[in-house]
XYZ file of C-alpha atoms in Angstrom:
690
model
C -6.204 91.233 8.945
C -8.196 90.466 12.028
C -6.606 92.081 15.044
C -3.987 90.639 17.271
C -5.433 89.822 20.622
C -5.143 87.908 23.820
C -8.834 87.163 23.848
C -11.480 87.625 21.209
C -15.037 88.103 22.405
C -16.740 84.763 22.363
C -14.089 82.455 21.030
C -10.471 81.520 21.395
C -8.358 82.455 18.398
C -4.863 81.018 18.814
C -3.863 82.685 15.539
C -4.605 86.032 17.127
C -2.751 85.009 20.250
C 0.163 84.005 18.076
C 0.225 87.368 16.325
C 0.110 89.202 19.643
C 2.943 87.114 21.018
C 5.140 87.614 17.986
C 4.329 91.170 16.967
C 4.657 92.704 20.407
C 7.914 90.934 21.163
C 9.471 91.190 17.730
C 8.812 94.866 17.081
C 10.132 95.954 20.445
C 13.855 96.348 19.850
C 14.586 97.240 16.235
C 11.370 99.014 15.283
C 11.224 101.555 18.079
C 14.456 103.096 16.836
C 12.450 104.508 13.954
C 10.298 106.732 16.165
C 11.323 110.330 15.726
C 12.597 111.873 18.958
C 11.139 115.102 20.251
C 13.951 117.272 18.973
C 13.938 115.554 15.563
C 17.558 114.586 16.229
C 18.527 110.950 16.032
C 18.688 109.051 19.298
C 22.084 107.469 19.809
C 21.623 103.802 19.014
C 23.597 100.661 19.585
C 23.526 98.027 16.830
C 20.624 96.385 18.629
C 18.562 99.559 18.395
C 18.844 100.479 22.061
C 20.162 103.710 23.509
C 23.797 103.266 24.475
C 24.732 102.891 28.112
C 25.367 106.231 29.717
C 23.536 108.245 27.049
C 21.956 111.431 28.326
C 18.287 111.535 29.205
C 16.077 114.327 27.933
C 14.349 116.001 30.925
C 10.789 114.714 31.070
C 8.377 117.657 31.103
C 4.946 118.355 29.691
C 6.589 120.200 26.802
C 9.165 117.540 25.963
C 6.645 114.692 26.173
C 4.163 116.471 23.911
C 6.922 117.239 21.423
C 7.926 113.566 21.492
C 4.342 112.420 20.859
C 3.656 115.038 18.193
C 6.816 114.061 16.341
C 5.656 110.466 16.182
C 2.001 110.976 15.285
C 2.746 113.583 12.611
C 5.195 111.303 10.796
C 3.988 110.699 7.242
C 4.080 106.910 7.517
C 2.144 107.033 10.796
C -0.492 109.519 9.592
C -1.102 107.361 6.532
C -2.254 104.431 8.696
C -3.616 106.161 11.785
C -7.334 106.142 12.523
C -7.194 107.433 16.078
C -4.915 107.208 19.098
C -4.643 108.371 22.669
C -1.381 108.955 24.529
C -1.262 109.601 28.283
C 1.842 110.286 30.397
C 1.968 110.964 34.153
C 4.972 111.798 36.322
C 5.448 112.814 39.970
C 1.741 113.241 40.639
C 1.043 115.300 37.510
C -0.466 114.607 34.122
C 2.207 115.594 31.597
C 0.230 114.574 28.529
C -3.331 113.475 27.834
C -3.820 113.973 24.140
C -5.760 112.467 21.274
C -4.546 112.064 17.706
C -6.679 111.266 14.709
C -10.377 110.549 14.956
C -12.916 108.667 17.013
C -15.176 108.705 13.945
C -13.448 108.781 10.573
C -16.598 109.590 8.620
C -17.501 112.703 10.610
C -13.858 113.570 11.405
C -14.696 113.692 15.106
C -11.401 114.071 16.981
C -10.332 111.905 19.892
C -11.287 113.697 23.116
C -9.101 112.417 25.980
C -11.750 113.455 28.499
C -14.800 111.814 26.951
C -13.849 109.436 24.109
C -14.255 105.906 25.450
C -11.991 103.021 24.442
C -12.159 99.327 25.195
C -9.323 98.676 27.624
C -9.343 94.940 26.819
C -6.843 93.137 29.068
C -5.838 96.320 30.901
C -9.112 95.535 32.684
C -7.182 92.893 34.599
C -5.373 95.562 36.615
C -8.653 96.736 38.105
C -9.767 93.195 38.846
C -6.562 92.512 40.761
C -6.833 95.903 42.492
C -10.243 94.795 43.759
C -8.742 91.510 44.965
C -5.966 93.354 46.803
C -8.504 95.647 48.457
C -10.402 92.668 49.821
C -7.151 91.004 50.873
C -6.008 94.010 52.897
C -9.430 94.018 54.585
C -8.871 90.410 55.621
C -11.746 89.108 53.496
C -9.473 87.133 51.153
C -6.383 85.169 52.133
C -4.108 85.236 49.095
C -2.455 81.968 50.177
C -5.666 80.028 50.776
C -7.171 77.650 48.229
C -9.660 79.650 46.144
C -12.346 76.990 46.636
C -13.189 78.863 49.847
C -14.341 81.838 47.754
C -15.947 80.145 44.722
C -19.476 79.673 46.141
C -19.426 75.927 45.687
C -17.913 75.944 42.187
C -15.268 73.204 42.299
C -12.305 73.360 39.932
C -10.828 69.849 39.531
C -7.304 69.777 40.960
C -5.506 66.482 41.500
C -2.007 67.973 41.814
C -1.945 68.049 45.596
C -0.987 71.739 45.503
C -3.606 74.354 46.470
C -4.742 76.830 43.833
C -4.473 80.295 45.400
C -5.346 83.880 44.551
C -1.631 84.509 44.040
C -1.706 81.935 41.243
C -4.702 83.689 39.682
C -2.947 87.061 39.779
C 0.313 85.764 38.263
C -1.064 83.526 35.467
C 0.280 80.411 37.187
C -2.919 78.433 37.773
C -1.841 75.386 35.781
C -5.250 75.307 34.047
C -5.519 73.021 31.033
C -7.251 75.806 29.102
C -6.810 79.476 29.906
C -8.839 81.199 27.183
C -12.474 81.648 26.300
C -14.862 79.430 24.378
C -18.394 80.023 23.113
C -19.958 83.150 21.643
C -23.379 83.640 23.214
C -24.000 87.268 24.239
C -25.869 88.128 27.412
C -24.209 85.462 29.556
C -23.681 86.494 33.165
C -20.356 86.137 34.913
C -21.770 83.498 37.238
C -23.258 81.470 34.384
C -20.041 81.653 32.409
C -17.903 80.458 35.339
C -20.171 77.492 36.015
C -20.368 76.448 32.357
C -16.661 76.761 31.535
C -14.734 74.959 34.248
C -11.068 74.236 33.552
C -9.017 71.562 35.283
C -5.695 72.140 37.002
C -3.219 70.263 34.819
C 0.122 71.547 36.125
C 0.933 72.194 39.771
C -0.151 75.773 40.574
C 2.886 78.013 40.550
C 4.906 75.659 38.361
C 4.693 77.598 35.111
C 3.470 80.881 33.599
C 0.804 80.777 30.891
C -1.314 83.820 30.060
C -4.656 83.137 31.687
C -7.909 84.929 30.927
C -9.926 82.470 32.995
C -7.832 83.255 36.066
C -9.044 86.846 35.962
C -12.637 85.805 35.331
C -12.313 83.726 38.485
C -10.901 86.699 40.387
C -13.956 88.719 39.432
C -16.197 85.896 40.568
C -14.347 85.779 43.897
C -14.838 89.544 44.292
C -18.583 89.105 43.736
C -18.852 86.274 46.243
C -16.692 87.952 48.875
C -18.192 91.436 48.596
C -21.762 90.138 48.067
C -22.369 92.435 45.128
C -22.087 92.535 41.349
C -18.470 92.811 40.200
C -19.100 95.935 38.145
C -20.896 97.628 41.029
C -18.023 96.773 43.356
C -15.399 98.274 41.031
C -17.493 101.381 40.448
C -18.012 102.009 44.158
C -14.517 101.117 45.355
C -12.201 102.163 42.513
C -13.896 104.296 39.860
C -15.910 106.533 42.175
C -13.124 107.332 44.691
C -10.738 108.186 41.846
C -13.312 110.226 39.915
C -13.243 107.858 36.914
C -16.665 109.031 35.786
C -16.537 107.616 32.243
C -15.336 104.108 33.154
C -17.482 100.983 33.171
C -17.219 97.201 32.782
C -20.591 97.142 31.005
C -21.488 98.257 27.502
C -23.889 100.851 28.908
C -25.795 103.466 26.877
C -23.290 106.106 28.038
C -20.399 103.932 26.860
C -22.046 103.263 23.479
C -22.671 106.977 22.960
C -19.021 107.880 23.562
C -17.255 104.749 22.300
C -14.667 105.365 19.606
C -15.511 103.700 16.314
C -13.011 101.095 15.201
C -11.627 100.182 11.796
C -10.010 97.188 10.180
C -6.746 97.311 8.230
C -8.582 98.371 5.081
C -10.336 101.247 6.864
C -13.724 99.532 7.082
C -15.667 100.212 10.263
C -15.930 97.305 12.722
C -19.424 96.923 14.158
C -19.821 97.345 17.921
C -19.742 93.909 19.547
C -21.020 92.725 22.941
C -18.958 91.494 25.866
C -18.779 87.809 26.673
C -19.616 87.302 29.475
C -21.555 90.555 29.712
C -19.351 91.692 32.625
C -15.894 90.280 31.958
C -13.298 90.928 34.692
C -10.540 89.880 32.290
C -11.288 92.307 29.478
C -14.566 94.233 29.260
C -13.596 97.555 30.842
C -14.220 100.838 29.005
C -12.407 104.045 29.912
C -10.968 107.361 28.753
C -7.525 108.931 28.834
C -8.396 111.183 31.753
C -9.777 108.313 33.802
C -6.766 106.094 33.148
C -4.417 108.931 34.119
C -6.124 109.006 37.532
C -5.576 105.296 38.061
C -1.885 105.512 37.138
C -1.395 108.530 39.395
C -2.955 106.681 42.315
C -0.883 103.535 41.770
C 2.327 105.556 41.504
C 1.438 107.410 44.701
C 1.027 104.429 46.992
C -2.643 103.850 46.160
C -3.743 107.439 46.861
C -5.035 110.264 44.666
C -5.815 113.507 46.446
C -7.897 112.615 49.477
C -9.001 109.296 47.990
C -7.195 106.063 48.786
C -7.923 102.818 46.938
C -5.057 100.776 48.427
C -2.790 101.040 51.410
C 0.718 102.129 50.506
C 2.204 98.747 51.346
C -0.519 96.963 49.348
C 0.135 99.068 46.254
C 3.866 98.417 46.610
C 3.234 94.689 46.861
C 1.004 94.707 43.780
C 3.674 96.514 41.753
C 6.645 94.464 42.981
C 7.935 91.504 40.975
C 6.239 88.393 42.320
C 7.007 85.595 39.859
C 9.641 84.753 37.280
C 11.244 81.926 35.344
C 14.108 82.277 37.801
C 15.124 84.875 40.360
C 16.836 87.087 37.781
C 14.188 87.160 35.056
C 10.847 88.397 36.428
C 7.639 87.732 34.524
C 4.787 88.962 36.726
C 3.829 91.214 39.587
C 0.184 90.959 40.700
C -1.877 91.810 37.624
C 0.970 93.741 36.029
C 3.473 92.005 33.750
C 7.247 92.321 33.505
C 7.528 91.276 29.859
C 9.701 93.274 27.419
C 12.214 93.578 30.229
C 14.965 94.663 27.831
C 13.048 97.807 26.840
C 13.011 99.195 30.382
C 16.725 100.015 30.069
C 17.659 98.497 33.399
C 14.778 100.045 35.378
C 12.261 97.882 37.217
C 9.253 98.338 35.006
C 5.794 96.786 34.810
C 3.099 96.976 32.170
C -0.142 95.611 30.774
C -1.349 95.329 27.214
C -4.819 94.913 25.792
C -6.102 93.602 22.468
C -9.635 93.308 21.140
C -10.947 93.835 17.611
C -10.124 97.443 16.738
C -8.533 98.345 20.077
C -4.880 97.823 21.008
C -3.293 99.312 24.115
C -0.140 99.242 26.199
C 0.218 100.725 29.682
C 3.591 100.826 31.399
C 4.936 102.192 34.663
C 8.340 102.659 36.270
C 7.347 103.006 39.930
C 10.824 104.025 41.119
C 10.653 107.013 38.749
C 6.976 107.776 39.511
C 6.244 107.666 35.783
C 3.517 105.920 33.850
C 2.119 106.043 30.336
C -0.515 104.488 28.121
C -1.042 104.435 24.375
C -4.150 103.052 22.688
C -5.437 102.994 19.097
C -8.841 102.346 17.562
C -7.754 100.728 14.318
C -5.937 97.759 12.832
C -3.689 99.436 10.252
C -1.231 100.844 12.797
C 0.149 99.288 15.965
C 2.524 101.869 17.488
C 2.771 100.435 20.995
C 6.216 98.910 21.202
C 7.721 101.563 18.957
C 6.451 104.364 21.199
C 7.305 102.482 24.388
C 10.876 101.694 23.341
C 11.551 105.190 22.034
C 10.001 106.786 25.119
C 12.308 104.841 27.419
C 15.365 105.565 25.270
C 14.464 109.234 25.118
C 13.679 109.924 28.769
C 15.190 106.954 30.632
C 18.139 105.694 28.574
C 20.207 102.687 29.516
C 22.346 103.445 32.547
C 23.410 99.930 33.466
C 26.310 98.059 31.958
C 25.627 94.626 30.525
C 26.814 91.806 32.736
C 29.928 90.023 31.500
C 29.096 86.621 30.009
C 30.319 83.411 31.567
C 32.773 81.146 29.822
C 30.642 78.202 28.817
C 31.567 74.933 27.172
C 29.520 72.839 24.814
C 29.329 70.123 27.456
C 28.032 72.497 30.134
C 25.351 73.787 27.759
C 24.187 70.329 26.682
C 21.611 70.209 29.513
C 19.631 73.006 27.814
C 19.393 71.265 24.435
C 16.067 70.034 23.180
C 12.723 70.923 21.658
C 10.548 73.354 23.632
C 6.835 73.961 23.105
C 4.789 77.024 24.032
C 2.271 76.219 26.766
C -0.418 78.493 25.348
C -0.016 78.179 21.572
C 1.179 74.615 20.876
C 2.355 75.265 17.317
C 4.935 77.730 18.655
C 8.178 75.979 19.441
C 11.879 76.577 19.860
C 14.855 74.342 19.221
C 17.794 74.803 21.571
C 21.317 73.622 20.790
C 24.740 74.168 22.291
C 27.047 76.023 19.923
C 30.679 75.173 19.314
C 31.684 78.698 20.358
C 30.292 78.554 23.895
C 26.937 80.124 22.984
C 23.452 78.714 23.169
C 21.684 78.690 19.804
C 17.903 79.079 19.861
C 15.852 78.711 16.685
C 12.232 79.876 16.901
C 9.593 81.681 14.853
C 11.673 84.870 14.920
C 14.814 83.301 13.536
C 18.053 81.857 14.864
C 19.700 83.559 17.836
C 23.009 83.203 19.635
C 22.873 83.739 23.379
C 25.667 84.142 25.891
C 25.336 82.700 29.361
C 25.169 85.309 32.133
C 24.323 83.018 35.033
C 23.522 79.358 35.532
C 19.950 79.680 34.175
C 20.107 83.077 32.475
C 21.216 83.954 28.933
C 21.142 87.078 26.753
C 21.022 87.443 22.982
C 22.632 89.966 20.655
C 19.733 92.418 21.101
C 19.812 92.350 24.878
C 16.763 90.085 25.214
C 17.160 87.651 28.087
C 16.244 83.984 28.082
C 15.602 82.210 31.344
C 15.380 78.533 32.169
C 13.813 76.625 35.041
C 15.102 73.303 36.328
C 13.299 70.633 38.330
C 14.466 69.315 41.691
C 16.909 66.968 39.984
C 18.445 69.815 37.991
C 16.869 68.793 34.676
C 15.701 71.686 32.505
C 11.900 71.894 32.436
C 10.929 75.318 31.057
C 12.268 78.227 29.026
C 11.072 81.849 28.725
C 12.410 83.917 25.851
C 10.760 85.301 22.722
C 7.120 84.405 23.337
C 5.937 86.744 26.107
C 2.621 85.010 26.815
C 3.927 81.835 28.432
C 6.765 79.515 29.280
C 7.886 76.873 26.827
C 8.061 73.311 28.142
C 10.946 71.035 27.257
C 9.567 68.005 25.454
C 10.700 64.415 25.944
C 12.199 62.609 22.974
C 9.657 59.970 21.892
C 10.432 56.470 20.673
C 10.742 56.479 16.873
C 8.057 54.798 14.815
C 8.912 51.296 13.670
C 7.606 51.904 10.159
C 9.262 55.277 9.437
C 12.828 54.703 8.141
C 15.402 57.246 9.250
C 16.232 57.983 5.610
C 12.616 58.643 4.643
C 12.187 62.130 3.157
C 9.206 62.483 5.496
C 11.026 61.331 8.648
C 11.852 64.797 9.992
C 8.269 66.064 9.589
C 6.797 62.976 11.228
C 9.372 63.160 14.012
C 8.528 66.831 14.651
C 4.803 66.160 14.988
C 5.560 63.136 17.164
C 7.846 65.164 19.448
C 5.333 68.023 19.632
C 2.667 65.499 20.720
C 0.355 66.422 17.861
C -0.327 62.923 16.622
C -3.216 60.761 17.728
C -2.890 58.767 20.923
C -3.190 55.663 18.744
C -0.015 56.628 16.857
C 2.449 55.077 19.269
C 4.477 52.232 17.746
C 3.536 52.511 14.068
C 2.562 55.566 12.010
C 1.352 53.930 8.762
C 2.988 56.630 6.622
C 1.691 55.395 3.267
C -1.903 54.889 4.350
C -4.470 57.496 3.361
C -5.411 60.058 6.010
C -9.120 60.461 6.699
C -10.933 63.764 6.847
C -11.597 63.320 10.543
C -7.955 62.517 11.281
C -6.787 65.635 9.434
C -9.149 67.838 11.448
C -7.999 66.159 14.659
C -4.391 66.970 13.751
C -5.239 70.613 13.054
C -7.064 70.967 16.378
C -4.085 69.554 18.261
C -1.738 71.968 16.510
C -3.853 75.056 17.170
C -4.520 74.183 20.814
C -8.261 74.829 20.807
C -10.309 73.714 23.767
C -12.589 71.064 22.331
C -16.138 72.283 21.842
C -19.096 70.857 23.717
C -21.565 72.387 21.254
C -24.077 70.114 19.506
C -22.596 68.689 16.320
C -23.289 70.487 13.062
C -22.803 67.530 10.717
C -25.283 64.711 11.127
C -22.749 61.979 10.347
C -20.421 63.308 13.077
C -22.929 62.528 15.832
C -21.550 59.710 17.932
C -18.252 59.645 16.030
C -15.079 59.272 18.107
C -13.820 62.581 16.647
C -17.134 64.440 16.971
C -15.744 67.099 19.357
C -12.685 67.723 17.200
C -14.860 68.139 14.114
C -17.276 70.486 15.878
C -14.361 72.473 17.299
C -13.098 73.014 13.765
C -16.555 74.289 12.810
C -16.601 76.747 15.725
C -13.014 77.930 15.631
C -11.798 77.345 12.082
C -14.878 77.710 9.881
C -14.901 74.055 8.811
C -17.211 73.296 5.877
C -18.932 70.013 5.124
C -20.243 68.365 1.974
C -23.761 68.646 0.518
C -26.491 67.094 2.592
C -25.258 68.338 5.977
C -22.536 65.699 6.190
C -18.782 65.754 6.787
C -17.786 62.180 5.856
C -15.139 61.897 8.581
C -13.947 58.412 7.638
C -13.409 59.069 3.941
C -9.846 59.612 2.742
C -9.142 63.315 2.442
C -8.039 64.645 -0.916
C -5.079 66.960 -1.215
C -7.275 69.885 -2.237
C -9.641 69.238 0.685
C -6.709 69.366 3.090
C -5.553 72.605 1.475
C -9.065 74.042 1.773
C -9.252 73.272 5.504
C -5.925 75.014 6.164
C -6.813 78.005 3.999
C -10.203 78.285 5.678
C -8.430 78.395 9.044
C -6.224 81.258 7.833
C -9.207 83.128 6.380
C -11.264 82.605 9.519
C -8.577 84.134 11.731
C -6.917 86.770 9.558
C -7.450 88.891 6.452
C -4.395 87.619 4.606
C -4.979 88.054 0.861
C -4.954 84.952 -1.286
C -1.396 84.417 -2.569
C -0.717 83.648 -6.196
C 1.146 80.589 -7.430
C 1.786 79.051 -10.825
C 0.025 75.695 -11.116
C 0.431 72.974 -13.689
C -1.193 69.593 -14.258
C -4.796 68.907 -13.292
C -6.358 72.129 -11.981
C -8.073 72.136 -8.587
C -11.835 72.335 -8.242
C -13.119 75.942 -8.329
C -13.973 75.841 -4.599
C -10.380 74.834 -3.809
C -8.555 77.131 -6.215
C -7.560 79.794 -3.666
C -6.623 77.133 -1.131
C -4.316 75.275 -3.503
C -2.775 78.593 -4.551
C -2.103 79.298 -0.894
C -0.531 75.899 -0.220
C 1.556 76.061 -3.396
C 2.748 79.616 -2.755
C 3.736 78.811 0.843
C 5.148 75.391 -0.141
C 3.106 73.580 2.476
C 3.872 70.144 1.097
C 6.461 67.416 1.137
C 8.799 65.932 -1.467
C 5.880 64.384 -3.344
C 5.321 67.766 -4.983
C 7.823 68.833 -7.607
C 8.251 72.329 -8.967
C 9.073 72.786 -12.624
C 11.896 74.987 -13.921
C 9.477 77.916 -14.100
C 8.369 77.257 -10.473
C 5.025 75.861 -11.604
C 3.656 73.343 -9.109
C 1.748 70.168 -9.920
C -0.154 69.690 -6.663
C -2.276 66.724 -7.826
C -5.276 68.210 -6.028
C -7.753 65.352 -6.451
C -5.433 62.592 -5.216
C -5.967 61.184 -1.695
C -3.464 62.568 0.802
C -1.200 60.029 2.482
C -0.462 60.278 6.193
C 3.192 61.109 5.552
C 2.121 63.875 3.169
C -0.250 65.296 5.772
C 2.598 65.251 8.298
C 4.798 67.223 5.891
C 1.997 69.728 5.266
C 1.234 70.331 8.954
C 4.897 70.433 10.006
C 5.535 73.057 7.344
C 2.380 74.892 8.413
C 3.679 75.081 12.000
C 6.976 76.470 10.774
C 5.610 78.997 8.310
C 2.364 80.302 9.818
C 4.216 82.823 12.020
C 5.873 84.163 8.872
C 2.494 84.332 7.145
C 0.855 86.203 9.984
C 3.784 88.494 10.718
C 4.026 89.357 7.073
C 0.332 90.167 6.995
C 0.687 92.569 9.914
C 3.865 94.268 8.824
């Protein structure tokens, strides 16, 4: 499977974003209980997999931390999947552990060297970008509350909200940009050229909502360049790396980095070729570093911005950067500056901050508990094993167990909970949604990609589920619920309005619920307002348009690939599917956007999307009736196995499916397929990873 990530080099992959959102949040509580503790004795666990309140902490020493790490990385199931890993722990101004496991080169059996083996830090890079911003702010060169247009060298970001876009918004992922991820894949693009070519617009009022934002950190780097009058990489080297002695760190893929860069491997153990940065210096994710260098940064941040005689931040500036700065409400923090407060339940009641990173072959998680002067980072160079949340959760349970009693729930009535009910949609990955209902027993019931959960109300806008995970809500000035933050750590979910039903879709239609879901999720065409035309054939262009809306891709501005798409009203949607989903045409360089799509063509487009974004093996299904065309065989198998269809498809007693592959697909059938796709793709991708 292609790796989970927040940003792939050169293109936005919402499937990867989806995996990152789900895997990191879903493995956190139950899975970390499986990590063997240092003494090889079971950690006392509650039913939710957390250490019980009041359980005794193991003293954190160099010996106990190494024993903890060794116990995990020598486990048979871990060794079977491990390519290489690095684990770093610092405490009270000392490095307790800086150790490699496995190999930086599987073929030559070269071990990970924590001093010299270089890893891609991916989004951990953002911490250094924000550190640079805070340096310039404390020097008075940047006003964190001023509109960033003052620092963008004439680059104007459209903003009609009436609310200024500030550096604080950039550092907390609250810009309100319409698109927050990358597009394009041309290597060798400078930071300046990238910023000028890929301008977002401010869609939501800055500060209104949290949505993970790569572009915000690109813009911070651009501001650093303009304010300091030097290249971003040079600035970071001179003002952060050099003072701290981070001699192996770089934002560029330099010859030194290439020589020492750990090789990476996919889930099958095949080496992943070294890939360039995009842009070539990317403040949001192109940093390279070693275990020893990262230990120095954590030590400095935990010591008020100072390491030895070197100071990179004033003490009060470092404290401000590490303090909670933004949340869904006052009792559920989401961001500090650069650092994140996600996975709050795994910090066992301590005020913790962290930052993860994901790029092909590299997956990292750095966390700190400033009040305890402790920090750690784990990173791997392969796709077969993702130990981050397991190690993080077990580490906290082992050395900093839960010491705080859970707050007593409020007594809530169904009527009082009715204000929270509705359909919520993820701001970053549109196909992710959650349905919220008031339960008869005074609980709030949330159904999302991870299942159905019962939550008890702790405060007016704060709830907690059976595993200790909190859900927060945000209300507008009139008290109406606007946003929710719960199981998807990358962004808020927005409460959706209930649309007017279509005049030509009867309530008793077997397709009504699927059509209603797509209508509510705002996936249908802007022309689908009063009537839906459920029994009309769907065109190839319309099906691609629907898929692009569901996946949330920024529409491509690239020249069209298919000659008959030039000038078509859906030209950008079709080209976006080429760029982001591997869309194929028909012989002669055409796509035939206005021809009715066949059922096997629709299946092929969905399967191509899955193949383009993951390495999920082709599932097997028993087919009957007219067989699909050879080019669509795998795709129809996939659709049949996952049951991505409506009631028009009947399964025989032996589960054989007659898909009628060559028949034109009706609009109601396409709605059933896509609605089912939205519901089941998280299961597909999670299953592929686990």
